Backbone as numpy.savetxt, mean C-alpha at the origin, in Angstrom:
# Nx Ny Nz CAx CAy CAz Cx Cy Cz
8.44 -27.64 -13.01 8.09 -26.46 -12.23 8.77 -26.53 -10.88
9.27 -25.40 -10.36 9.96 -25.37 -9.08 9.02 -25.66 -7.93
9.62 -25.96 -6.79 8.85 -26.33 -5.62 8.50 -25.14 -4.73
8.96 -23.93 -5.09 8.63 -22.77 -4.29 9.42 -22.66 -3.01
10.56 -23.37 -2.92 11.37 -23.30 -1.71 12.31 -22.10 -1.76
12.83 -21.74 -0.59 13.73 -20.60 -0.49 14.98 -21.01 0.28
16.10 -20.40 -0.09 17.34 -20.62 0.64 17.29 -19.91 1.98
18.26 -20.22 2.84 18.36 -19.54 4.12 18.50 -18.04 3.91
17.91 -17.23 4.77 17.94 -15.77 4.56 19.34 -15.18 4.67
19.57 -14.17 3.85 20.77 -13.34 3.96 20.33 -11.99 4.53
21.06 -11.46 5.47 20.67 -10.23 6.14 21.58 -9.08 5.72
20.97 -7.90 5.52 21.70 -6.70 5.13 21.25 -5.57 6.04
22.20 -4.88 6.63 21.91 -3.85 7.60 21.26 -2.62 6.99
20.28 -2.06 7.73 19.65 -0.79 7.35 19.61 0.08 8.60
18.73 1.06 8.62 18.60 1.93 9.77 17.80 1.28 10.89
17.46 2.06 11.89 16.78 1.57 13.07 15.26 1.60 12.88
14.62 0.49 13.20 13.17 0.41 13.10 12.65 0.40 11.68
13.18 -0.45 10.79 12.66 -0.49 9.41 11.18 -0.89 9.40
10.38 -0.14 8.65 8.94 -0.33 8.71 8.29 -0.52 7.35
8.95 -0.08 6.27 8.35 -0.17 4.94 9.46 -0.35 3.92
9.15 -1.12 2.86 10.16 -1.42 1.84 9.55 -1.30 0.45
10.34 -0.82 -0.49 9.90 -0.72 -1.89 11.03 -1.19 -2.79
10.65 -1.74 -3.94 11.61 -2.31 -4.88 11.65 -1.44 -6.14
12.87 -1.09 -6.59 13.03 -0.30 -7.81 14.42 -0.50 -8.38
14.71 0.21 -9.46 16.05 0.21 -10.06 16.56 1.64 -9.99
17.35 1.95 -8.98 17.72 3.33 -8.70 18.98 3.79 -9.43
19.75 2.85 -9.98 20.96 3.25 -10.71 20.94 2.82 -12.17
19.79 2.36 -12.66 19.60 2.10 -14.07 20.41 0.96 -14.65
20.81 -0.01 -13.81 21.61 -1.13 -14.31 20.78 -2.37 -14.60
19.45 -2.25 -14.50 18.58 -3.39 -14.77 18.49 -4.39 -13.64
19.13 -4.09 -12.51 19.10 -4.96 -11.33 18.24 -4.28 -10.27
17.40 -5.07 -9.61 16.49 -4.48 -8.63 17.22 -4.08 -7.35
16.84 -2.89 -6.87 17.39 -2.32 -5.64 16.26 -2.19 -4.61
16.62 -1.78 -3.39 15.65 -1.66 -2.31 15.73 -0.28 -1.66
14.57 0.22 -1.25 14.48 1.42 -0.41 13.70 1.04 0.83
14.25 1.33 2.00 13.66 0.94 3.27 13.47 2.18 4.14
12.24 2.40 4.61 11.95 3.50 5.53 12.19 3.04 6.95
13.06 3.75 7.66 13.46 3.39 9.03 12.83 4.36 10.01
11.81 3.90 10.70 11.03 4.78 11.58 11.86 5.41 12.69
12.72 4.64 13.34 13.39 5.12 14.55 14.63 5.94 14.27
15.23 5.81 13.09 16.42 6.61 12.77 16.11 7.77 11.83
14.83 7.92 11.43 14.40 9.02 10.56 15.19 9.05 9.25
15.37 7.86 8.69 16.14 7.74 7.45 15.46 6.78 6.48
15.93 6.84 5.23 15.64 5.82 4.23 16.97 5.19 3.82
17.01 3.86 3.84 18.22 3.14 3.42 18.05 2.69 1.99
19.08 2.93 1.16 19.11 2.48 -0.23 20.12 1.33 -0.32
19.64 0.17 -0.77 20.51 -0.99 -0.97 20.53 -1.30 -2.46
21.68 -1.16 -3.09 21.81 -1.39 -4.53 22.12 -2.87 -4.78
21.30 -3.49 -5.62 21.47 -4.90 -5.93 22.69 -5.14 -6.79
23.37 -6.26 -6.55 24.55 -6.62 -7.32 24.24 -7.63 -8.42
23.00 -8.10 -8.46 22.60 -9.03 -9.51 22.75 -10.49 -9.14
23.30 -10.78 -7.97 23.47 -12.16 -7.54 22.71 -12.45 -6.25
21.71 -11.61 -5.97 20.92 -11.77 -4.76 21.49 -11.04 -3.56
22.58 -10.33 -3.77 23.18 -9.57 -2.69 23.01 -8.07 -2.95
23.33 -7.29 -1.92 23.17 -5.85 -2.01 24.39 -5.15 -1.42
24.78 -4.04 -2.05 25.87 -3.24 -1.52 25.45 -2.55 -0.23
26.42 -2.12 0.54 26.19 -1.44 1.80 25.20 -0.30 1.62
24.25 -0.20 2.53 23.16 0.76 2.39 23.64 2.20 2.47
23.08 3.03 1.58 23.22 4.47 1.66 22.09 5.01 2.51
22.38 5.90 3.46 21.37 6.42 4.38 20.98 7.83 3.99
19.67 8.06 3.84 19.14 9.36 3.44 18.26 9.90 4.56
18.48 11.14 4.94 17.70 11.76 6.00 16.35 12.22 5.45
15.28 11.86 6.16 13.93 12.32 5.79 13.31 13.01 7.01
11.98 12.95 7.15 11.32 13.59 8.28 11.32 12.71 9.52
10.49 13.08 10.48 10.44 12.41 11.77 9.49 11.23 11.73
10.02 10.04 11.95 9.27 8.78 11.99 8.67 8.39 10.64
9.52 8.11 9.64 9.01 7.65 8.34 8.35 6.28 8.47
7.17 6.14 7.87 6.40 4.91 8.02 6.07 4.20 6.72
6.20 4.88 5.58 5.82 4.26 4.32 6.60 4.92 3.19
7.02 4.13 2.19 7.80 4.65 1.08 7.21 4.14 -0.24
7.19 5.01 -1.25 6.69 4.66 -2.58 7.64 5.24 -3.63
7.55 4.70 -4.85 8.47 5.04 -5.94 7.71 5.67 -7.10
8.28 6.70 -7.71 7.74 7.30 -8.92 8.78 8.22 -9.53
8.56 8.62 -10.78 9.45 9.61 -11.42 8.73 10.95 -11.33
9.04 11.72 -10.30 8.27 12.91 -9.99 8.74 14.17 -10.73
9.93 14.12 -11.33 10.40 15.28 -12.09 10.63 14.97 -13.56
10.21 13.80 -14.02 10.21 13.47 -15.44 11.56 13.33 -16.09
12.60 13.00 -15.30 13.94 12.86 -15.88 14.30 11.41 -16.19
13.36 10.49 -15.98 13.60 9.08 -16.27 14.24 8.31 -15.13
14.65 9.00 -14.07 15.23 8.34 -12.91 14.16 8.18 -11.83
14.23 7.08 -11.10 13.23 6.82 -10.08 13.50 7.67 -8.83
12.42 8.24 -8.31 12.46 9.05 -7.11 11.70 8.34 -5.99
11.78 8.90 -4.79 11.12 8.31 -3.63 10.18 9.32 -2.99
9.06 8.82 -2.48 8.14 9.61 -1.65 7.97 8.87 -0.33
8.16 9.58 0.77 8.16 8.97 2.10 7.22 9.76 3.00
6.32 9.07 3.72 5.48 9.77 4.69 6.13 9.70 6.06
6.12 10.83 6.75 6.73 10.97 8.06 5.64 11.24 9.10
5.40 10.25 9.94 4.24 10.30 10.83 4.32 11.43 11.84
5.46 11.59 12.53 5.54 12.57 13.61 5.70 14.00 13.11
6.30 14.18 11.92 6.45 15.53 11.39 5.33 15.91 10.42
4.36 15.01 10.22 3.17 15.29 9.39 3.57 15.83 8.03
4.45 15.11 7.35 4.97 15.58 6.08 5.23 14.42 5.13
5.43 14.78 3.87 5.91 13.87 2.84 7.27 14.36 2.39
8.26 13.49 2.40 9.59 13.82 1.89 9.74 13.27 0.47
10.15 14.11 -0.45 10.43 13.72 -1.82 11.95 13.71 -2.01
12.49 12.57 -2.41 13.91 12.43 -2.67 14.08 12.15 -4.16
14.64 13.11 -4.87 14.79 13.00 -6.32 16.06 12.22 -6.66
15.88 11.15 -7.43 17.00 10.31 -7.80 17.82 10.93 -8.92
19.12 10.68 -8.88 20.02 11.18 -9.91 20.28 10.15 -11.00
19.76 8.93 -10.82 19.91 7.89 -11.82 21.12 7.00 -11.62
21.95 7.33 -10.61 23.16 6.54 -10.34 23.12 5.92 -8.94
21.93 5.87 -8.36 21.76 5.30 -7.03 21.81 6.32 -5.92
22.08 7.57 -6.27 22.09 8.63 -5.28 20.81 9.46 -5.37
20.58 10.26 -4.32 19.37 11.07 -4.25 19.71 12.44 -3.71
18.97 13.46 -4.18 19.13 14.81 -3.65 18.53 14.89 -2.25
18.87 15.96 -1.54 18.30 16.18 -0.21 16.78 16.26 -0.30
16.11 15.83 0.77 14.66 15.72 0.77 13.99 17.08 0.64
12.94 17.11 -0.19 12.00 18.23 -0.22 10.79 17.80 0.58
10.33 18.65 1.50 9.25 18.26 2.41 7.97 19.04 2.13
6.84 18.31 2.14 5.53 18.90 1.88 4.59 18.52 3.02
3.90 19.52 3.55 3.01 19.28 4.68 1.76 18.52 4.24
1.36 17.57 5.08 0.08 16.90 4.92 -0.63 16.95 6.28
-1.61 16.10 6.50 -2.39 16.17 7.73 -1.66 15.59 8.92
-2.42 15.16 9.91 -1.88 14.68 11.17 -1.54 13.20 11.11
-0.32 12.86 11.49 0.13 11.47 11.60 -0.12 10.66 10.33
0.43 11.09 9.18 0.29 10.29 7.96 0.95 8.93 8.12
0.36 7.90 7.51 0.90 6.56 7.73 0.97 5.68 6.50
0.45 6.10 5.37 0.48 5.27 4.17 0.48 6.18 2.95
1.15 5.73 1.87 1.26 6.55 0.67 1.18 5.65 -0.57
0.60 6.18 -1.64 0.55 5.48 -2.92 0.66 6.50 -4.03
1.05 6.03 -5.21 1.31 6.88 -6.37 0.30 6.57 -7.47
-0.19 7.60 -8.14 -1.07 7.43 -9.30 -1.22 8.76 -10.01
-1.72 8.71 -11.24 -1.98 9.94 -11.99 -3.48 10.22 -11.88
-3.86 11.08 -10.95 -5.26 11.29 -10.61 -5.94 12.38 -11.43
-5.16 13.19 -12.15 -5.77 14.23 -12.97 -5.42 14.10 -14.45
-4.91 12.93 -14.84 -4.69 12.58 -16.25 -3.77 13.55 -16.99
-2.77 14.09 -16.27 -1.81 14.98 -16.93 -0.48 14.28 -17.19
-0.46 12.97 -16.99 0.72 12.14 -17.21 1.86 12.47 -16.25
1.53 13.06 -15.11 2.49 13.33 -14.05 2.05 12.56 -12.80
2.95 11.86 -12.14 2.54 11.10 -10.96 2.12 12.00 -9.81
1.03 11.64 -9.18 0.51 12.32 -8.01 0.62 11.39 -6.80
0.27 11.90 -5.63 0.36 11.13 -4.40 -0.96 11.14 -3.65
-1.25 10.03 -2.97 -2.34 9.97 -2.01 -1.75 9.51 -0.69
-2.14 10.20 0.39 -1.59 9.94 1.72 -2.75 9.79 2.71
-2.71 8.72 3.51 -3.70 8.56 4.57 -3.20 9.25 5.84
-4.15 9.83 6.58 -3.83 10.53 7.82 -4.61 9.91 8.96
-3.90 9.27 9.88 -4.55 8.50 10.93 -4.59 9.19 12.27
-4.28 10.46 12.36 -4.20 11.15 13.64 -5.48 11.81 14.08
-6.62 11.19 13.79 -7.89 11.75 14.19 -8.55 12.62 13.14
-7.85 12.89 12.03 -8.42 13.74 10.99 -9.32 12.96 10.04
-9.10 11.64 9.94 -9.96 10.75 9.14 -10.11 11.22 7.70
-8.98 11.58 7.10 -8.99 12.05 5.72 -7.82 11.43 4.96
-7.93 11.53 3.63 -6.79 11.29 2.76 -6.47 12.59 2.04
-5.19 12.81 1.82 -4.74 13.98 1.08 -4.29 13.56 -0.32
-4.65 14.35 -1.30 -4.16 14.20 -2.67 -3.20 15.34 -2.96
-1.97 14.99 -3.37 -0.99 15.99 -3.77 -0.73 15.81 -5.26
-1.09 16.81 -6.04 -0.96 16.74 -7.49 0.44 17.16 -7.91
1.10 16.28 -8.66 2.46 16.55 -9.09 2.53 17.64 -10.14
3.57 18.48 -10.03 3.77 19.56 -10.99 4.72 19.18 -12.11
5.32 17.98 -12.01 6.22 17.52 -13.05 7.66 17.90 -12.85
7.95 18.67 -11.80 9.33 19.11 -11.53 9.82 18.63 -10.16
9.08 17.67 -9.57 9.44 17.17 -8.26 8.71 17.87 -7.13
7.91 18.88 -7.45 7.12 19.57 -6.43 5.65 19.19 -6.58
4.86 19.58 -5.59 3.45 19.22 -5.56 2.62 20.42 -5.15
1.40 20.46 -5.67 0.48 21.54 -5.33 -0.07 21.39 -3.93
-0.87 22.36 -3.52 -1.50 22.33 -2.21 -2.36 21.08 -2.07
-2.25 20.43 -0.91 -2.95 19.16 -0.71 -4.46 19.35 -0.71
-5.16 18.43 -1.37 -6.61 18.37 -1.37 -7.03 17.26 -0.40
-8.05 17.51 0.42 -8.45 16.52 1.42 -9.82 15.94 1.11
-9.96 14.64 1.42 -11.21 13.93 1.20 -11.48 13.03 2.42
-12.71 13.07 2.90 -13.08 12.33 4.11 -13.20 10.84 3.81
-12.72 10.03 4.77 -12.89 8.57 4.70 -13.42 8.13 6.06
-13.15 6.89 6.45 -13.64 6.40 7.72 -12.74 6.79 8.87
-12.97 6.16 10.01 -12.26 6.49 11.23 -10.92 5.74 11.31
-9.82 6.50 11.38 -8.51 5.89 11.52 -7.98 5.23 10.28
-7.89 5.94 9.13 -7.37 5.33 7.90 -5.94 4.85 8.08
-5.65 3.64 7.54 -4.36 3.01 7.78 -3.62 2.61 6.51
-4.31 2.32 5.43 -3.64 1.82 4.23 -4.47 2.21 3.02
-3.79 2.54 1.90 -4.48 2.99 0.70 -3.92 2.26 -0.52
-4.80 1.90 -1.45 -4.40 1.34 -2.74 -5.14 2.08 -3.84
-4.59 2.00 -5.05 -5.10 2.72 -6.22 -5.49 1.72 -7.29
-6.67 1.89 -7.87 -7.12 1.06 -8.99 -8.32 1.75 -9.64
-8.83 1.16 -10.72 -10.04 1.67 -11.38 -11.17 0.71 -11.03
-11.97 1.06 -10.03 -12.97 0.14 -9.51 -14.30 0.20 -10.25
-14.53 1.24 -11.04 -15.79 1.32 -11.78 -15.60 1.32 -13.30
-14.40 1.07 -13.76 -14.15 0.87 -15.19 -14.34 2.07 -16.06
-14.21 3.29 -15.50 -14.39 4.49 -16.31 -13.08 5.07 -16.82
-11.96 4.38 -16.56 -10.66 4.84 -17.02 -9.99 5.82 -16.08
-10.64 6.19 -14.98 -10.06 7.09 -13.99 -9.65 6.29 -12.76
-8.53 6.67 -12.16 -8.06 5.98 -10.97 -8.93 6.33 -9.76
-9.23 5.30 -8.98 -10.01 5.43 -7.75 -9.13 5.04 -6.57
-9.65 5.24 -5.36 -8.93 4.93 -4.13 -9.72 3.96 -3.27
-9.00 3.08 -2.59 -9.58 2.25 -1.54 -8.72 2.42 -0.29
-9.38 2.65 0.83 -8.70 2.93 2.10 -9.32 2.06 3.18
-8.50 1.36 3.98 -9.04 0.66 5.14 -8.89 1.54 6.37
-9.95 1.52 7.20 -10.05 2.38 8.36 -10.04 1.53 9.64
-8.92 1.63 10.39 -8.76 0.79 11.55 -9.76 1.04 12.64
-10.27 2.28 12.76 -11.19 2.60 13.83 -12.64 2.31 13.54
-12.99 2.13 12.27 -14.40 1.90 11.93 -14.64 0.57 11.24
-13.63 -0.31 11.21 -13.78 -1.64 10.63 -14.40 -1.57 9.24
-13.84 -0.70 8.40 -14.43 -0.47 7.10 -13.37 -0.23 6.04
-13.80 -0.37 4.78 -13.02 0.05 3.62 -13.79 1.17 2.94
-13.12 2.29 2.69 -13.74 3.42 2.01 -13.31 3.42 0.55
-14.28 3.59 -0.34 -14.02 3.67 -1.77 -14.33 5.09 -2.23
-13.33 5.73 -2.86 -13.51 7.07 -3.41 -13.29 6.99 -4.91
-14.32 7.29 -5.67 -14.26 7.19 -7.12 -13.70 8.49 -7.70
-12.67 8.33 -8.53 -12.01 9.49 -9.12 -12.77 10.06 -10.29
-12.72 11.40 -10.42 -13.37 12.08 -11.54 -12.43 12.29 -12.71
-11.14 11.99 -12.51 -10.16 12.16 -13.58 -9.52 13.52 -13.62
-9.92 14.43 -12.70 -9.36 15.77 -12.66 -8.68 16.06 -11.33
-8.40 15.01 -10.57 -7.80 15.17 -9.26 -8.80 15.21 -8.13
-10.08 15.22 -8.47 -11.14 15.24 -7.47 -11.73 13.84 -7.31
-12.38 13.63 -6.14 -12.98 12.33 -5.84 -14.37 12.53 -5.24
-15.24 11.57 -5.50 -16.58 11.63 -4.96 -16.63 11.29 -3.48
-17.80 11.41 -2.89 -18.01 11.06 -1.48 -17.74 9.58 -1.28
-17.06 9.26 -0.20 -16.65 7.88 0.06 -17.86 6.97 0.29
-17.79 5.78 -0.28 -18.69 4.68 0.06 -17.95 3.78 1.05
-18.68 3.24 2.03 -18.04 2.44 3.07 -18.56 1.00 3.05
-17.63 0.06 3.19 -17.94 -1.35 3.17 -17.32 -2.02 4.39
-18.07 -2.89 5.02 -17.60 -3.54 6.24 -16.47 -4.53 5.95
-15.49 -4.53 6.85 -14.46 -5.58 6.86 -14.36 -6.08 8.29
-13.22 -6.69 8.67 -13.06 -7.18 10.03 -12.64 -6.08 10.98
-12.28 -6.49 12.18 -11.96 -5.54 13.24 -10.53 -5.04 13.12
-10.38 -3.72 13.12 -9.10 -3.01 13.02 -8.28 -3.43 11.80
-8.78 -3.17 10.60 -7.98 -3.43 9.39 -6.80 -2.47 9.32
-5.63 -2.99 8.97 -4.45 -2.12 8.92 -3.65 -2.27 7.63
-4.03 -3.20 6.76 -3.31 -3.39 5.51 -4.31 -3.76 4.43
-4.03 -3.33 3.20 -4.96 -3.53 2.09 -4.18 -3.82 0.82
-4.73 -4.70 -0.01 -4.14 -4.98 -1.31 -5.26 -5.19 -2.32
-4.91 -5.11 -3.60 -5.89 -5.23 -4.68 -5.46 -6.33 -5.64
-6.44 -7.07 -6.15 -6.19 -8.13 -7.13 -7.52 -8.61 -7.70
-7.45 -9.40 -8.75 -8.66 -9.99 -9.34 -8.76 -11.43 -8.85
-9.53 -11.66 -7.79 -9.53 -12.96 -7.13 -10.54 -13.95 -7.71
-11.47 -13.49 -8.54 -12.45 -14.41 -9.13 -12.44 -14.42 -10.65
-11.42 -13.80 -11.25 -11.22 -13.91 -12.68 -12.22 -13.21 -13.56
-12.92 -12.19 -13.03 -13.92 -11.48 -13.84 -13.38 -10.18 -14.41
-12.05 -9.94 -14.28 -11.39 -8.76 -14.81 -11.80 -7.48 -14.08
-12.38 -7.62 -12.89 -12.76 -6.48 -12.05 -11.91 -6.52 -10.80
-11.28 -5.41 -10.41 -10.41 -5.44 -9.22 -11.19 -5.70 -7.94
-10.63 -6.56 -7.11 -11.17 -6.91 -5.80 -10.20 -6.42 -4.73
-10.61 -6.54 -3.47 -9.80 -6.08 -2.36 -9.61 -7.19 -1.32
-8.48 -7.17 -0.64 -8.24 -8.03 0.51 -7.66 -7.17 1.62
-8.31 -7.21 2.80 -7.89 -6.42 3.95 -7.42 -7.32 5.06
-6.32 -6.95 5.70 -5.81 -7.67 6.86 -6.35 -7.01 8.12
-7.09 -7.79 8.94 -7.76 -7.28 10.13 -6.99 -7.71 11.38
-6.32 -6.76 12.00 -5.40 -7.07 13.09 -6.10 -7.68 14.30
-7.20 -7.08 14.74 -7.84 -7.54 15.97 -8.67 -8.81 15.79
-9.34 -8.95 14.64 -10.15 -10.15 14.43 -9.36 -11.30 13.81
-8.06 -11.08 13.58 -7.17 -12.12 13.08 -7.74 -12.78 11.82
-8.07 -11.95 10.87 -8.72 -12.45 9.66 -8.32 -11.62 8.45
-8.61 -12.19 7.28 -8.53 -11.48 6.01 -9.94 -11.33 5.47
-10.30 -10.11 5.10 -11.60 -9.86 4.46 -11.39 -9.68 2.97
-12.11 -10.47 2.19 -12.06 -10.37 0.73 -13.36 -9.74 0.26
-13.23 -8.64 -0.49 -14.38 -7.95 -1.06 -14.29 -8.02 -2.58
-15.26 -8.66 -3.19 -15.27 -8.81 -4.65 -15.94 -7.61 -5.29
-15.24 -7.02 -6.27 -15.74 -5.84 -6.94 -16.91 -6.14 -7.85
-17.85 -5.18 -7.92 -19.04 -5.32 -8.76 -18.86 -4.69 -10.14
-17.80 -3.90 -10.30 -17.54 -3.25 -11.59 -18.10 -1.85 -11.69
-18.91 -1.44 -10.69 -19.49 -0.10 -10.70 -18.98 0.74 -9.53
-17.94 0.27 -8.87 -17.42 0.94 -7.70 -17.92 0.37 -6.40
-18.90 -0.55 -6.48 -19.41 -1.22 -5.30 -18.74 -2.57 -5.10
-18.98 -3.16 -3.93 -18.37 -4.43 -3.58 -19.39 -5.33 -2.90
-19.26 -6.64 -3.15 -20.08 -7.61 -2.45 -19.69 -7.65 -0.98
-20.58 -8.17 -0.15 -20.29 -8.28 1.28 -19.01 -9.07 1.49
-18.22 -8.63 2.44 -16.91 -9.25 2.69 -17.05 -10.69 3.15
-16.14 -11.52 2.67 -15.97 -12.88 3.17 -14.69 -12.91 4.01
-14.75 -13.57 5.15 -13.66 -13.51 6.11 -12.96 -14.86 6.22
-11.62 -14.81 6.27 -10.80 -16.01 6.35 -9.83 -15.87 7.51
-9.87 -16.82 8.44 -9.01 -16.76 9.60 -7.56 -17.03 9.25
-6.66 -16.31 9.88 -5.22 -16.50 9.70 -4.55 -16.41 11.07
-3.29 -16.78 11.13 -2.56 -16.72 12.39 -3.18 -17.62 13.42
-3.12 -17.21 14.67 -3.71 -17.99 15.76 -4.84 -17.22 16.39
-5.85 -17.93 16.85 -6.93 -17.30 17.59 -7.88 -16.50 16.73
-8.29 -17.02 15.57 -9.24 -16.32 14.69 -10.48 -15.94 15.48
-10.88 -14.67 15.38 -12.07 -14.18 16.06 -11.79 -13.63 17.44
-10.60 -13.82 17.96 -10.24 -13.30 19.28 -10.02 -11.79 19.18
-10.58 -11.03 20.11 -10.44 -9.57 20.06 -9.25 -9.09 20.88
-8.59 -9.99 21.61 -7.43 -9.61 22.38 -6.17 -9.83 21.56
-5.13 -9.07 21.85 -3.88 -9.24 21.13 -4.03 -8.73 19.70
-3.31 -9.33 18.77 -3.37 -8.89 17.39 -2.88 -9.95 16.46
-3.30 -9.86 15.21 -2.97 -10.88 14.23 -2.29 -10.34 13.01
-2.93 -10.42 11.85 -2.27 -10.07 10.59 -1.95 -8.59 10.51
-0.71 -8.31 10.11 -0.25 -6.93 10.03 -0.04 -6.46 8.59
0.03 -7.39 7.63 0.25 -7.01 6.24 -0.25 -8.12 5.33
-0.80 -7.73 4.17 -1.28 -8.71 3.19 -0.78 -8.30 1.81
-0.38 -9.30 1.00 0.13 -9.05 -0.34 -0.39 -10.13 -1.28
-0.40 -9.80 -2.57 -0.90 -10.70 -3.61 0.26 -11.29 -4.39
0.17 -12.57 -4.72 1.15 -13.23 -5.57 0.59 -14.55 -6.07
1.15 -15.10 -7.14 0.77 -16.42 -7.65 1.81 -17.41 -7.15
1.50 -18.08 -6.04 2.51 -18.86 -5.36 2.58 -20.31 -5.81
1.62 -20.77 -6.61 1.69 -22.14 -7.12 1.71 -22.19 -8.64
1.89 -21.04 -9.28 2.10 -21.01 -10.72 0.92 -21.39 -11.58
-0.31 -21.25 -11.05 -1.49 -21.63 -11.83 -2.17 -20.43 -12.47
-1.54 -19.26 -12.36 -2.10 -18.07 -12.99 -3.21 -17.40 -12.22
-3.48 -17.87 -11.00 -4.55 -17.32 -10.17 -3.92 -16.65 -8.96
-4.32 -15.42 -8.63 -3.68 -14.72 -7.51 -4.03 -15.33 -6.16
-3.01 -15.51 -5.35 -3.15 -16.00 -3.97 -2.81 -14.86 -3.02
-2.90 -15.14 -1.72 -2.61 -14.12 -0.72 -1.53 -14.61 0.24
-0.64 -13.69 0.62 0.35 -13.93 1.66 0.10 -12.93 2.77
0.11 -13.43 4.01 -0.26 -12.61 5.16 0.82 -12.74 6.23
1.31 -11.61 6.71 2.24 -11.60 7.85 1.44 -11.49 9.13
1.66 -12.44 10.06 0.91 -12.51 11.32 1.80 -12.05 12.47
1.45 -10.93 13.06 2.30 -10.26 14.05 2.50 -11.12 15.30
1.42 -11.56 15.93 1.53 -12.27 17.20 2.05 -13.69 17.06
1.63 -14.38 16.00 2.01 -15.79 15.87 3.33 -15.98 15.15
3.98 -14.88 14.78 5.33 -14.92 14.20 5.43 -15.88 13.02
4.46 -15.80 12.10 4.50 -16.63 10.92 3.82 -15.92 9.76
3.86 -16.56 8.61 3.20 -16.07 7.41 2.16 -17.09 6.98
0.96 -16.63 6.69 -0.09 -17.49 6.17 -0.20 -17.32 4.66
-0.25 -18.42 3.93 -0.48 -18.41 2.48 -1.89 -18.93 2.24
-2.72 -18.11 1.60 -4.08 -18.51 1.25 -4.12 -18.78 -0.24
-4.15 -20.07 -0.60 -4.20 -20.44 -2.00 -5.62 -20.23 -2.53
-5.73 -19.61 -3.67 -7.02 -19.25 -4.24 -7.58 -20.44 -5.02
-8.12 -21.39 -4.29 -8.74 -22.55 -4.92 -10.16 -22.75 -4.43
-10.68 -21.81 -3.66 -12.00 -21.96 -3.06 -13.10 -21.56 -4.04
-14.14 -22.37 -4.18 -15.30 -21.96 -5.00 -15.92 -20.67 -4.49
-15.79 -20.40 -3.19 -16.34 -19.18 -2.64 -15.71 -17.96 -3.30
-14.39 -17.99 -3.49 -13.72 -16.87 -4.10 -14.01 -16.77 -5.58
-14.21 -17.91 -6.22 -14.40 -17.92 -7.68 -15.85 -17.60 -8.08
-16.80 -18.07 -7.28 -18.18 -18.04 -7.75 -19.13 -17.34 -6.79
-18.59 -16.53 -5.89 -19.43 -15.84 -4.95 -20.48 -15.03 -5.70
-21.75 -15.15 -5.28 -22.84 -14.45 -5.94 -22.72 -12.95 -5.80
-23.42 -12.23 -6.64 -23.34 -10.79 -6.67 -24.52 -10.13 -5.93
-25.25 -10.89 -5.12 -26.36 -10.30 -4.39 -25.84 -9.53 -3.19
-26.36 -8.34 -2.93 -25.90 -7.52 -1.81 -24.67 -6.72 -2.18
-24.47 -5.60 -1.51 -23.31 -4.78 -1.82 -22.41 -4.55 -0.62
-22.77 -5.06 0.54 -21.88 -4.99 1.68 -21.79 -3.63 2.32
-22.63 -2.68 1.92 -22.53 -1.34 2.47 -22.87 -1.31 3.95
-22.15 -0.46 4.68 -22.44 -0.31 6.10 -23.85 0.22 6.31
């Protein structure tokens, strides 16, 4: 088994202020490519993989004002991967339809709420067409659902209330009914909002669960092996990761908090800015990787704790 080491980094130029990255195959050659949202240049950079760990010179695509998040889906059903980008300052979503050869058509723009900052893809009305969910952090405290029409366009946005200052959204089936649900972390209310999907594009009233202070990133995984999706939130101000174990009915156990970076529990400055799931020691159990903004490092949380595996199901963690 490998030692998990990495070679020295290779750098590839993109636009100004890169803020979000997604991995896909944009030219159909079976090699992974990259799409990068560049906040300060109002572009998305496409880097086509060459198959040897390198990438061809980036193609620059114009989107809206201050793109902050990018996601991948086939929005017009032609088998080629397309891009969806949220633009914070222009309060829009840009759809870039791929041609299958690494190129993209000019952006189609759809209005959403104020200062959108995160986007995810899912089929929320079971019509086999990808839809979008967008968080809006500009004081509106809502998420928008845009239902795909199958031709690269989207219907009028539907809005659903969440907590204060939504920052990140993930999609999963939290109550096991076969319909996709939403989880959103709210930076202003130190909470995670769960919206259970009805399968027709509609969602129920949000349930709120406590996490740490100013959560700004969220990921989903099965951290205790019970086949029920759990959540991990990165809390910027409290310099911690909150793990919420799913109950299988859409509820979650009270959050357990794990310090990362420097100064765990300190309310000044800031800590973890992003959290992701991966199996970093090859034992088949999901671990966590955390990017720490202030301490300029990455924390790896190996999932070997009895707390994560055997945490009791008493309490639901509701605010």
